[in-house]
Coordinates of N, CA and C in Angstrom, one line a residue:
X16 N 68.3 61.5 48.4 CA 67.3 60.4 48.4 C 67.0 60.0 47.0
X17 N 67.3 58.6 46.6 CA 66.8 58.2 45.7 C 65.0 58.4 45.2
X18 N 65.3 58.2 43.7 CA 63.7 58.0 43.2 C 62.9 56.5 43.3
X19 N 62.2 56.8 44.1 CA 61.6 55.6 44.5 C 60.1 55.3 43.1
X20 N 60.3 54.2 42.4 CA 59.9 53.4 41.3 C 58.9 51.8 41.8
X21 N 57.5 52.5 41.9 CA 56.7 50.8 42.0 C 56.1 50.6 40.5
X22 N 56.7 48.7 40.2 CA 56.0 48.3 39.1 C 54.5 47.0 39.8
X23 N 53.8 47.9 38.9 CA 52.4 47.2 39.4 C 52.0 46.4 38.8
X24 N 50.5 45.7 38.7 CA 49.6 45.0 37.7 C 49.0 43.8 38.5
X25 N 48.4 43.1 37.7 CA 47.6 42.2 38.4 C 48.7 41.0 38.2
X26 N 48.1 39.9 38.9 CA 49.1 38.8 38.9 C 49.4 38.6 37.7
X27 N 50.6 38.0 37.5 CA 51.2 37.5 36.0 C 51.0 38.4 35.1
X28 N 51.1 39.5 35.0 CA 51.2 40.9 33.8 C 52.5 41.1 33.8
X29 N 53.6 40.2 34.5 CA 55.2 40.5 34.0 C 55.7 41.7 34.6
X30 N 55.5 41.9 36.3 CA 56.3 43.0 36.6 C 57.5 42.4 37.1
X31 N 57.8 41.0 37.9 CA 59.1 41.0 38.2 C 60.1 41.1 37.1
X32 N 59.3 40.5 35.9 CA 60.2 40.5 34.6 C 60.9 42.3 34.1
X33 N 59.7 43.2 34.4 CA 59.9 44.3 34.3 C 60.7 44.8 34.6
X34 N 60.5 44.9 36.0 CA 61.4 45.2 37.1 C 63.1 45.1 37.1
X35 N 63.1 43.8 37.0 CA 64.5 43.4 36.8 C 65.3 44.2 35.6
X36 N 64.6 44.3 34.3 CA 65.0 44.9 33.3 C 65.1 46.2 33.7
X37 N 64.3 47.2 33.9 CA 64.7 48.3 34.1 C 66.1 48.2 35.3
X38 N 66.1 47.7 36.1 CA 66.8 47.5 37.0 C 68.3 47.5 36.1
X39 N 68.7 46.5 35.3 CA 69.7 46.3 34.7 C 69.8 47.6 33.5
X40 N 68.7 48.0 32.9 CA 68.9 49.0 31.9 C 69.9 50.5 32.5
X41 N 69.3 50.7 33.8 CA 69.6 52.1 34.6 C 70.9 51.9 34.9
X42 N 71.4 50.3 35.5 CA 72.5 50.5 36.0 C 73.8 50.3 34.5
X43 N 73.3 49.7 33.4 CA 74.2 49.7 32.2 C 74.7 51.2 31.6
X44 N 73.7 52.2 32.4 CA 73.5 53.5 32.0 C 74.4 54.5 32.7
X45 N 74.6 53.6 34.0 CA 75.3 54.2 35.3 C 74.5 54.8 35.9
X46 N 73.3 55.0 35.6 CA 72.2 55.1 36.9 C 71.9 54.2 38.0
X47 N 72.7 54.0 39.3 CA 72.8 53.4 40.2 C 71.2 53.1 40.7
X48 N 71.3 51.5 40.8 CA 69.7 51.5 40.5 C 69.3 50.3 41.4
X49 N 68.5 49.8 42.8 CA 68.5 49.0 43.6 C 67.1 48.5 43.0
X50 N 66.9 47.2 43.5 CA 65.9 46.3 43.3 C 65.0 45.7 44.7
X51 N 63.7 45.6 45.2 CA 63.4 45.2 46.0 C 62.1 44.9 45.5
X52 N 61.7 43.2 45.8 CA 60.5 42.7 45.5 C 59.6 42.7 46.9
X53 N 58.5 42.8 47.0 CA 57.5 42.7 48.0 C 56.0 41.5 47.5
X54 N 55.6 40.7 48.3 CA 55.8 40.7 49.5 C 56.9 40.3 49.8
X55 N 58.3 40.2 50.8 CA 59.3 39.8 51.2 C 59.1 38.4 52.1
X56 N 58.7 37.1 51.2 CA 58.2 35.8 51.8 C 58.9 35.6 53.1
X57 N 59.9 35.0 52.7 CA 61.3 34.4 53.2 C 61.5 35.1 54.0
X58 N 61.7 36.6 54.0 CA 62.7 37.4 55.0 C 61.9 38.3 56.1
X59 N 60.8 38.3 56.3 CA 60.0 39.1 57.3 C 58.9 38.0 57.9
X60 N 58.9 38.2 59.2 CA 57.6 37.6 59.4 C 56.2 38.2 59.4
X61 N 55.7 39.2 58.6 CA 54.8 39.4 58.2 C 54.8 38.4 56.8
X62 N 55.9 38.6 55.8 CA 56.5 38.1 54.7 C 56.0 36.5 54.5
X63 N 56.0 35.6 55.9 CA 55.7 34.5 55.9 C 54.0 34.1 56.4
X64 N 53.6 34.9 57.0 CA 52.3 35.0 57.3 C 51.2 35.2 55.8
X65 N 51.8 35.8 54.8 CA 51.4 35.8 53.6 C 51.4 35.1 53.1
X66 N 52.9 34.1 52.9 CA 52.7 33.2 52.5 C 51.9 32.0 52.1
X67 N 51.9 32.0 54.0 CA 50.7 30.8 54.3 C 48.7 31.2 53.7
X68 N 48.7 32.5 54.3 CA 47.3 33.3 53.6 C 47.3 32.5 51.9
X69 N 48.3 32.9 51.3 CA 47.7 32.5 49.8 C 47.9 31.2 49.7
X70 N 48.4 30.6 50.5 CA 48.6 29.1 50.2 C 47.1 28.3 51.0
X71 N 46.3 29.5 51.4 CA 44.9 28.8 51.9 C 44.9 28.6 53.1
X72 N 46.2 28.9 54.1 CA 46.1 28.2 55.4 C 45.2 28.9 56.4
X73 N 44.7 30.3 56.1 CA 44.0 31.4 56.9 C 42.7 30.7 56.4
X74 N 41.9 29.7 55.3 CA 40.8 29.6 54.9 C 40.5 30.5 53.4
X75 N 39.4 30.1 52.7 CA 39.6 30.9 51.4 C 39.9 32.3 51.8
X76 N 39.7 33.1 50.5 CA 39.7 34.2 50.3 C 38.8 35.4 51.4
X77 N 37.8 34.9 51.1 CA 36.5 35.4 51.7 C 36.3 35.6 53.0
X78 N 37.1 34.3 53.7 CA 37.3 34.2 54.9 C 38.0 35.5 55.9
X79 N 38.7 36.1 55.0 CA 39.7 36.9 55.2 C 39.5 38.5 55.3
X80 N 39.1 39.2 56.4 CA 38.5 40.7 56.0 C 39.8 41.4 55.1
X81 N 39.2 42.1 54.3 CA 40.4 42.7 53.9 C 41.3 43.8 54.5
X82 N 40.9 44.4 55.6 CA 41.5 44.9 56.6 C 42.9 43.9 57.1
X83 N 42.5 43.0 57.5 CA 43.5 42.2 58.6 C 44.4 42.0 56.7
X84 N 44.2 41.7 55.8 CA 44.9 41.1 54.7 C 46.0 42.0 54.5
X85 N 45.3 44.0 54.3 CA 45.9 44.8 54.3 C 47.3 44.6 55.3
X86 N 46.8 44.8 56.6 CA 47.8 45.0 57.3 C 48.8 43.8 57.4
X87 N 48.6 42.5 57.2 CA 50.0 41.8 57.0 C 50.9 42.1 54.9
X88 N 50.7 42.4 54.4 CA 51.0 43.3 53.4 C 51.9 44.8 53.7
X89 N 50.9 45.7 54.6 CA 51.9 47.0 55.4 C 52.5 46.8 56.5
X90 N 52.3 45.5 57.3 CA 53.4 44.9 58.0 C 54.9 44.5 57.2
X91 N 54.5 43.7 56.3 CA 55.9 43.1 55.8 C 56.6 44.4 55.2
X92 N 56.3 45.4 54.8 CA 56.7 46.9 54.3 C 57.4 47.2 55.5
X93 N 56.3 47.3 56.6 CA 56.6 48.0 57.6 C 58.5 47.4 58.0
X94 N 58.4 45.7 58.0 CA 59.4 45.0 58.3 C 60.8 45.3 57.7
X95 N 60.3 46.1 56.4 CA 61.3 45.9 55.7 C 61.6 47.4 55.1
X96 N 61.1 48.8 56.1 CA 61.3 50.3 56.1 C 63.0 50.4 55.7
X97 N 63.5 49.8 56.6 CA 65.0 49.9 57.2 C 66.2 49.5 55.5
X98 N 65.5 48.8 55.3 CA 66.0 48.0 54.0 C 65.8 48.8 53.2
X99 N 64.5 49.5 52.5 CA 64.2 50.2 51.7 C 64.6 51.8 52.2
X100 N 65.0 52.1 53.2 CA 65.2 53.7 53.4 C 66.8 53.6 53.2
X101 N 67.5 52.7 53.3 CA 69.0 52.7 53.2 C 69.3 52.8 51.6
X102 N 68.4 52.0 51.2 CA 68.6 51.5 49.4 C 68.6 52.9 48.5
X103 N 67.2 53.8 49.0 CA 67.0 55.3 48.8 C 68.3 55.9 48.9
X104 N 69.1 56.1 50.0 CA 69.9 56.4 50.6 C 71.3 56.0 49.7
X105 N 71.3 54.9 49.1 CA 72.4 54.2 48.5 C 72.6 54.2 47.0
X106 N 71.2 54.3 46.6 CA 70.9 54.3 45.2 C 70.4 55.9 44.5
X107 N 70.4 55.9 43.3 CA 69.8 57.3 42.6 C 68.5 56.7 42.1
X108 N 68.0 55.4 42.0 CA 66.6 54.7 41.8 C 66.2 53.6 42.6
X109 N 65.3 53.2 43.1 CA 65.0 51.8 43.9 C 63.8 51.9 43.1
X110 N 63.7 50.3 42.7 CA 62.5 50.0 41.9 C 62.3 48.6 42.5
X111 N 60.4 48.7 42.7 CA 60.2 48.1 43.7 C 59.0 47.1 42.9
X112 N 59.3 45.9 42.7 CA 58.6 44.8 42.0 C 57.0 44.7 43.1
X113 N 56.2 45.4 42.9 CA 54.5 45.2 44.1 C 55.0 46.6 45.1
X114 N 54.3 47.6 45.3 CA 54.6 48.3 46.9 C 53.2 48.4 47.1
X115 N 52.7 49.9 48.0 CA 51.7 50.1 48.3 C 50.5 49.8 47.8
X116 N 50.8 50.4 46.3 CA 49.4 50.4 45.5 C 49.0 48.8 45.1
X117 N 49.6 48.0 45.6 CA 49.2 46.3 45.2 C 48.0 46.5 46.5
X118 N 48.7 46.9 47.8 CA 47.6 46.7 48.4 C 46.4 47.3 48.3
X119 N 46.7 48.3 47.9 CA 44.9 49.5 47.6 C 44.4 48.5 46.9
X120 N 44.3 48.1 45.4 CA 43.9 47.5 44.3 C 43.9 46.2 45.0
X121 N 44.5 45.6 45.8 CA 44.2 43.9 46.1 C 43.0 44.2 46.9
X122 N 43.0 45.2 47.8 CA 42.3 44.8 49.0 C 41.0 46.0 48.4
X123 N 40.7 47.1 47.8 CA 40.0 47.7 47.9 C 39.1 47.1 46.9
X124 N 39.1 45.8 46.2 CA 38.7 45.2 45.2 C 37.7 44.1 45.8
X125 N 38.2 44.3 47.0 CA 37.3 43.0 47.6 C 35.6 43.7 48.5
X126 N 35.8 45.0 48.5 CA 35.0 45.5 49.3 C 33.8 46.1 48.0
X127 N 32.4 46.8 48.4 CA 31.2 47.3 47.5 C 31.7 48.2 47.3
X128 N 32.0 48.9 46.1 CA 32.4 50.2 45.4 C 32.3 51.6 46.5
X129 N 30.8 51.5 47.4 CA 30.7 52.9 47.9 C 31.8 52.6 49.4
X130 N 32.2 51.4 49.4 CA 33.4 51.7 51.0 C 34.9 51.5 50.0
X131 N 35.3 51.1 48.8 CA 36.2 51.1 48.4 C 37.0 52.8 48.9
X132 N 37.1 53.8 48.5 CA 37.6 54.8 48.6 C 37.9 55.4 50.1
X133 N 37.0 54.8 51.0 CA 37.4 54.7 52.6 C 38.7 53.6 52.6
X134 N 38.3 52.5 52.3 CA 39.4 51.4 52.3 C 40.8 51.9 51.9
X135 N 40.7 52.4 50.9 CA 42.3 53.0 50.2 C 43.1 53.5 51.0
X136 N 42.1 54.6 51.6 CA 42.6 55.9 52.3 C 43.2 55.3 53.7
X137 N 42.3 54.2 54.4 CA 42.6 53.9 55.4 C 43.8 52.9 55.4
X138 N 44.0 52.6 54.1 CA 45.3 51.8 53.8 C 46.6 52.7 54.0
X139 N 46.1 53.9 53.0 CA 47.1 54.8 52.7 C 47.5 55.3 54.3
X140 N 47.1 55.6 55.2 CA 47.2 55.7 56.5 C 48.4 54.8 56.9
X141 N 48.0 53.8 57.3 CA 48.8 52.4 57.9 C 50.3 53.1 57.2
X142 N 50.0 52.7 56.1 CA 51.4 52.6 55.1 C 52.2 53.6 55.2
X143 N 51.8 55.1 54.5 CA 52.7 56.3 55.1 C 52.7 56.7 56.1
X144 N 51.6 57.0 56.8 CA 51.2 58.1 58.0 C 51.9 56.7 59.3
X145 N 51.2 56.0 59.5 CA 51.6 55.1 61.1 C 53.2 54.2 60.9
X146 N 53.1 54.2 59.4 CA 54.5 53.2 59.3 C 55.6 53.7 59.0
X147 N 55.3 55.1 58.8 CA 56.0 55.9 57.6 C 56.6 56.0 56.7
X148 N 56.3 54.9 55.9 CA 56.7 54.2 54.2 C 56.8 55.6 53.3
X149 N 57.6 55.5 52.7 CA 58.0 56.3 51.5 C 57.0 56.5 50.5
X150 N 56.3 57.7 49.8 CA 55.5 57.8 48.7 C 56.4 57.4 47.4
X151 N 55.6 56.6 46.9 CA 56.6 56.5 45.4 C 56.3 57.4 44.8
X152 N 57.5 57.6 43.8 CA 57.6 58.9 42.8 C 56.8 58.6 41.3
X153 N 56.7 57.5 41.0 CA 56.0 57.2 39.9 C 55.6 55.7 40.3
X154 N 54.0 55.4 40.0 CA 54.2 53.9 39.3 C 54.0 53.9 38.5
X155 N 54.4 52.7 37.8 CA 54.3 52.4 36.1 C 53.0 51.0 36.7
X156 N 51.8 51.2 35.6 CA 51.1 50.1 36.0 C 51.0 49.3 34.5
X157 N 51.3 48.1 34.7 CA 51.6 47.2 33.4 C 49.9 46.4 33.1
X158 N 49.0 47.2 32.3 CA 48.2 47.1 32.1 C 47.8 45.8 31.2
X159 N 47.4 44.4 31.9 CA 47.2 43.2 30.8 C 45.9 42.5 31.3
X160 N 45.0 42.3 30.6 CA 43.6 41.8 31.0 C 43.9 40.6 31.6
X161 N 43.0 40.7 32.2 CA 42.9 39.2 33.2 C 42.7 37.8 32.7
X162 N 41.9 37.6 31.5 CA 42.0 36.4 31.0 C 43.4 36.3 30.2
X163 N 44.5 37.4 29.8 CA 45.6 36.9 29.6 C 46.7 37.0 30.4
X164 N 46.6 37.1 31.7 CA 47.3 37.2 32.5 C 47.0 35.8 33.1
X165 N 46.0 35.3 33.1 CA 45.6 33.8 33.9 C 46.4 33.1 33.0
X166 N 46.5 33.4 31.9 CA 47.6 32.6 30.9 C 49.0 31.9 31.0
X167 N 49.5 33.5 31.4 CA 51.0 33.8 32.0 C 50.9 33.2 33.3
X168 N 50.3 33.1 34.1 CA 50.0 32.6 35.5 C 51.0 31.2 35.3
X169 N 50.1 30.7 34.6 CA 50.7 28.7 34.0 C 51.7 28.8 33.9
X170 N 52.2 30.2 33.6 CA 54.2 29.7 33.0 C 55.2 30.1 33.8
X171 N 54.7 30.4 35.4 CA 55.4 31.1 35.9 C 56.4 30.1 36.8
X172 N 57.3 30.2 36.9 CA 58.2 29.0 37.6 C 57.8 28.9 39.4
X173 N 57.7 27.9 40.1 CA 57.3 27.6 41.0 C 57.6 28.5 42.6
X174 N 56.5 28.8 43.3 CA 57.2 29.6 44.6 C 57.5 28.8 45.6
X175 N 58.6 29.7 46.2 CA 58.9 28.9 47.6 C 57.4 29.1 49.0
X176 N 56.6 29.6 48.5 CA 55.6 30.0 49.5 C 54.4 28.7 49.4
X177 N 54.0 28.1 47.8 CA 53.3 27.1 48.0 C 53.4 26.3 46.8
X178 N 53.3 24.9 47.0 CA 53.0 23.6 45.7 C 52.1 24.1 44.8
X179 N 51.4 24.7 45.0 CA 50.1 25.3 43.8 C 50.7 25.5 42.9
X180 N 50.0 25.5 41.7 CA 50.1 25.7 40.7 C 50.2 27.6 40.6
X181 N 48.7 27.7 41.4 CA 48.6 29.2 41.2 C 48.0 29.1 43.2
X182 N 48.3 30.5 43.5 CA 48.1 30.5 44.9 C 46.6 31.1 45.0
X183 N 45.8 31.0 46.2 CA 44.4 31.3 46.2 C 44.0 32.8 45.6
X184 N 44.9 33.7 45.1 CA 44.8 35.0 43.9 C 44.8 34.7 43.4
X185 N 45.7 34.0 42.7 CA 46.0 33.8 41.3 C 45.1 32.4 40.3
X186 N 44.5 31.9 41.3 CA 43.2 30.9 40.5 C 42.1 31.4 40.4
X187 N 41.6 32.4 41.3 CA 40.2 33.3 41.0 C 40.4 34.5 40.2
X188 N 39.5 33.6 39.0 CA 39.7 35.1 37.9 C 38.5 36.1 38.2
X189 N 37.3 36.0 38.8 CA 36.7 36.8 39.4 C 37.9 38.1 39.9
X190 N 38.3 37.2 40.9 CA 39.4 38.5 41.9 C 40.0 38.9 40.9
X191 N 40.8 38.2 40.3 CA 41.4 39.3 39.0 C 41.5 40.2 38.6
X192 N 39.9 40.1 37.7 CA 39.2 40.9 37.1 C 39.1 42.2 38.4
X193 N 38.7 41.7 39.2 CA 38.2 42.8 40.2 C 39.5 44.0 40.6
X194 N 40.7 43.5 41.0 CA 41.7 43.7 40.9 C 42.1 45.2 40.1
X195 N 41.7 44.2 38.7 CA 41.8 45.3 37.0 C 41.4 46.4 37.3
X196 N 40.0 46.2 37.9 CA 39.3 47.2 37.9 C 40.1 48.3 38.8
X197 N 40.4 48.2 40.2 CA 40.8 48.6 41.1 C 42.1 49.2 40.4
X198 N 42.8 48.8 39.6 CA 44.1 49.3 39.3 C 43.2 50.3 38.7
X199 N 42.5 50.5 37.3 CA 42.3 50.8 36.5 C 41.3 52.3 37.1
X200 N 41.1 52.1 38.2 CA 40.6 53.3 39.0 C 41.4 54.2 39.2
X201 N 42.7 53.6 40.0 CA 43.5 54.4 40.4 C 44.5 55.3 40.0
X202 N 44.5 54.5 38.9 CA 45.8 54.7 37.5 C 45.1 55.8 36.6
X203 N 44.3 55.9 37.2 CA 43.0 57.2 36.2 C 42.3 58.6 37.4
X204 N 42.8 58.1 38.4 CA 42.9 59.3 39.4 C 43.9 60.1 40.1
X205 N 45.1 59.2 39.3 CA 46.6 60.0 40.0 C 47.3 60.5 39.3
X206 N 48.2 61.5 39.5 CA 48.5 62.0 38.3 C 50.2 61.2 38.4
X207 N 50.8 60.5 39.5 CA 52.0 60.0 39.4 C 51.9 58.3 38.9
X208 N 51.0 58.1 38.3 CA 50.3 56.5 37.9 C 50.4 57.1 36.3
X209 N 51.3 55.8 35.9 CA 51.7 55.8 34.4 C 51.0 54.6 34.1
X210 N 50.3 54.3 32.9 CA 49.8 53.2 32.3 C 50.7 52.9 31.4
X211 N 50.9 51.3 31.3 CA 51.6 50.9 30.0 C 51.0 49.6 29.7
X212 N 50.3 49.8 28.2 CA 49.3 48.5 27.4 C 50.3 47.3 27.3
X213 N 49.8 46.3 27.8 CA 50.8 45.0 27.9 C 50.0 44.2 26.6
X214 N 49.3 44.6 26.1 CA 49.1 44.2 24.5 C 49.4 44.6 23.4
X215 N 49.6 44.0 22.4 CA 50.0 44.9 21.3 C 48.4 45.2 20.7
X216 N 48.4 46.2 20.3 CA 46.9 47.5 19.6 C 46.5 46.6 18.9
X217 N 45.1 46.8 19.2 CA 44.1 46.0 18.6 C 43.8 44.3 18.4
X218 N 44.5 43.8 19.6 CA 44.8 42.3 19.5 C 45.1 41.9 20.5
X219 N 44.8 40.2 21.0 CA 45.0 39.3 22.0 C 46.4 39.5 22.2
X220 N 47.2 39.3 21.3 CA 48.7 38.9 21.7 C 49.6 40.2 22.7
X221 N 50.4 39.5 23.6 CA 51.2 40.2 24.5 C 52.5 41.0 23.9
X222 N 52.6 42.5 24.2 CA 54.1 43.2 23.4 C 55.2 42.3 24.2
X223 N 56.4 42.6 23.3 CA 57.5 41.7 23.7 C 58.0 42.6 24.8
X224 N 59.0 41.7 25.3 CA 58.9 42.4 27.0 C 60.0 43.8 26.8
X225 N 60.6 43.3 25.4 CA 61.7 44.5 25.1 C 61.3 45.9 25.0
X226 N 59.4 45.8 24.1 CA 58.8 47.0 23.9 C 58.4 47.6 25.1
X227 N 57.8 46.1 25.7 CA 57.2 47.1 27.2 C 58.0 47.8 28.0
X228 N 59.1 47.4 28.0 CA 60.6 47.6 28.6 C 61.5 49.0 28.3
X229 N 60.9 49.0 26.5 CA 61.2 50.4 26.6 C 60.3 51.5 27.1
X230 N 58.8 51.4 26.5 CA 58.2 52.3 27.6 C 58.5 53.3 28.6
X231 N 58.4 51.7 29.7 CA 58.7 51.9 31.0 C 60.5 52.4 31.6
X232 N 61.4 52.2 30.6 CA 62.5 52.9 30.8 C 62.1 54.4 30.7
X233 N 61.2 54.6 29.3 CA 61.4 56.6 29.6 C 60.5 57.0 30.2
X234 N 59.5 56.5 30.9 CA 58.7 57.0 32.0 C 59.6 57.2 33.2
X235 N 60.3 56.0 33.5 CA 61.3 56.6 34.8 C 62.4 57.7 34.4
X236 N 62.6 57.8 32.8 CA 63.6 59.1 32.5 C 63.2 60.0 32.9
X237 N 62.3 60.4 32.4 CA 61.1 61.7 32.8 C 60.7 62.2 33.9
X238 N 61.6 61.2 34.8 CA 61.2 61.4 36.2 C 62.6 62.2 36.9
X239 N 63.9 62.4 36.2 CA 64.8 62.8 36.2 C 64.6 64.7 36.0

């Protein structure tokens, strides 16, 4: 069974960018190395029911318990077990652009701090225990504040899920921020949660994606 690899962060902190690179680093290396982005729009019908959610069709944000949000999120996982347990199966790494922990931090962000830690747990349920989703072996979380991630947001090339500019996440910097926090909890209570500063020390400006890139290549070495 392969080492299963989620790259995290709040919107626009550059994990598919991530992702992909390590993906091609491992396999230049001959570390046979699979790629799988979540949520899976296009190809699950949980996948498309998300879609429409961020594109506003469920009603704002708010509208939305975060319960029912979780589960089309560990639905489209759930949809797509079969895909991800062969890949394990096929590869010596699967690195997975968003898994579980997007949901804890998306959805445990929306709830009052004292039910957040219920929320997680009862996520964490759905996801391993009823769906029986794979534990990742490491995540790497690509740590970039939310007023410069709303930045990157602007430059991101267009989705097939909606005309927006930015989808009903990715325009509330509130949520964002909230988000941060939620990563920044978790990433500080686990011991399989790697941080990596998507800034360069002591300053606004973003590391180049080559530095962040190395990083996050020897954190997955380490995992060998």
């Amino acid at each position: 069974m392969g080492l299963l690899v989620a790259i995290e962060g709040i919107d626009g902190s550059g994990k598919g960018t991530q992702a992909r690179q390590l993906v091609d680093r491992l396999n230049s290396e001959s570390i046979s190395t699979g790629l799988l982005s979540f949520p899976r729009y296009s190809e699950t019908l949980f996948g498309r029911a998300i879609g429409e959610f961020l594109n506003g069709e469920f009603g704002p944000l708010e509208a939305v318990a975060p319960q029912l949000s979780a589960t089309l999120y560990a639905g489209d996982r759930f949809e797509s077990r079969d895909v991800l347990t062969e890949a394990l199966a096929n590869h010596q790494v699967v690195v997975c652009d968003r898994y579980v922990p997007s949901n804890l931090a998306h959805q445990g962000s929306r709830v009052p701090a004292a039910r957040q830690a219920a929320l997680i747990e009862w996520i964490e349920q759905i996801e391993y225990e009823v769906f029986g989703l794979p534990r990742p072996d490491a995540v790497v979380w690509l740590d970039v504040p939310p007023h410069v991630s709303r930045r990157l947001i602007a430059l991101k090339a267009p989705r097939d899920y909606t005309e927006k500019a930015a989808d009903l996440q990715e325009a509330d910097l509130e949520y964002q921020i909230g988000v941060h926090q939620a990563y920044r909890m978790l990433a500080a209570d686990r011991d399989h949660w790697f941080r990596v500063d998507g800034l360069v020390e002591n300053s606004e400006d973003v590391r180049s994606i080559e530095h962040i890139g190395d990083e996050v290549l020897d954190i997955v070495r380490r995992q060998f």
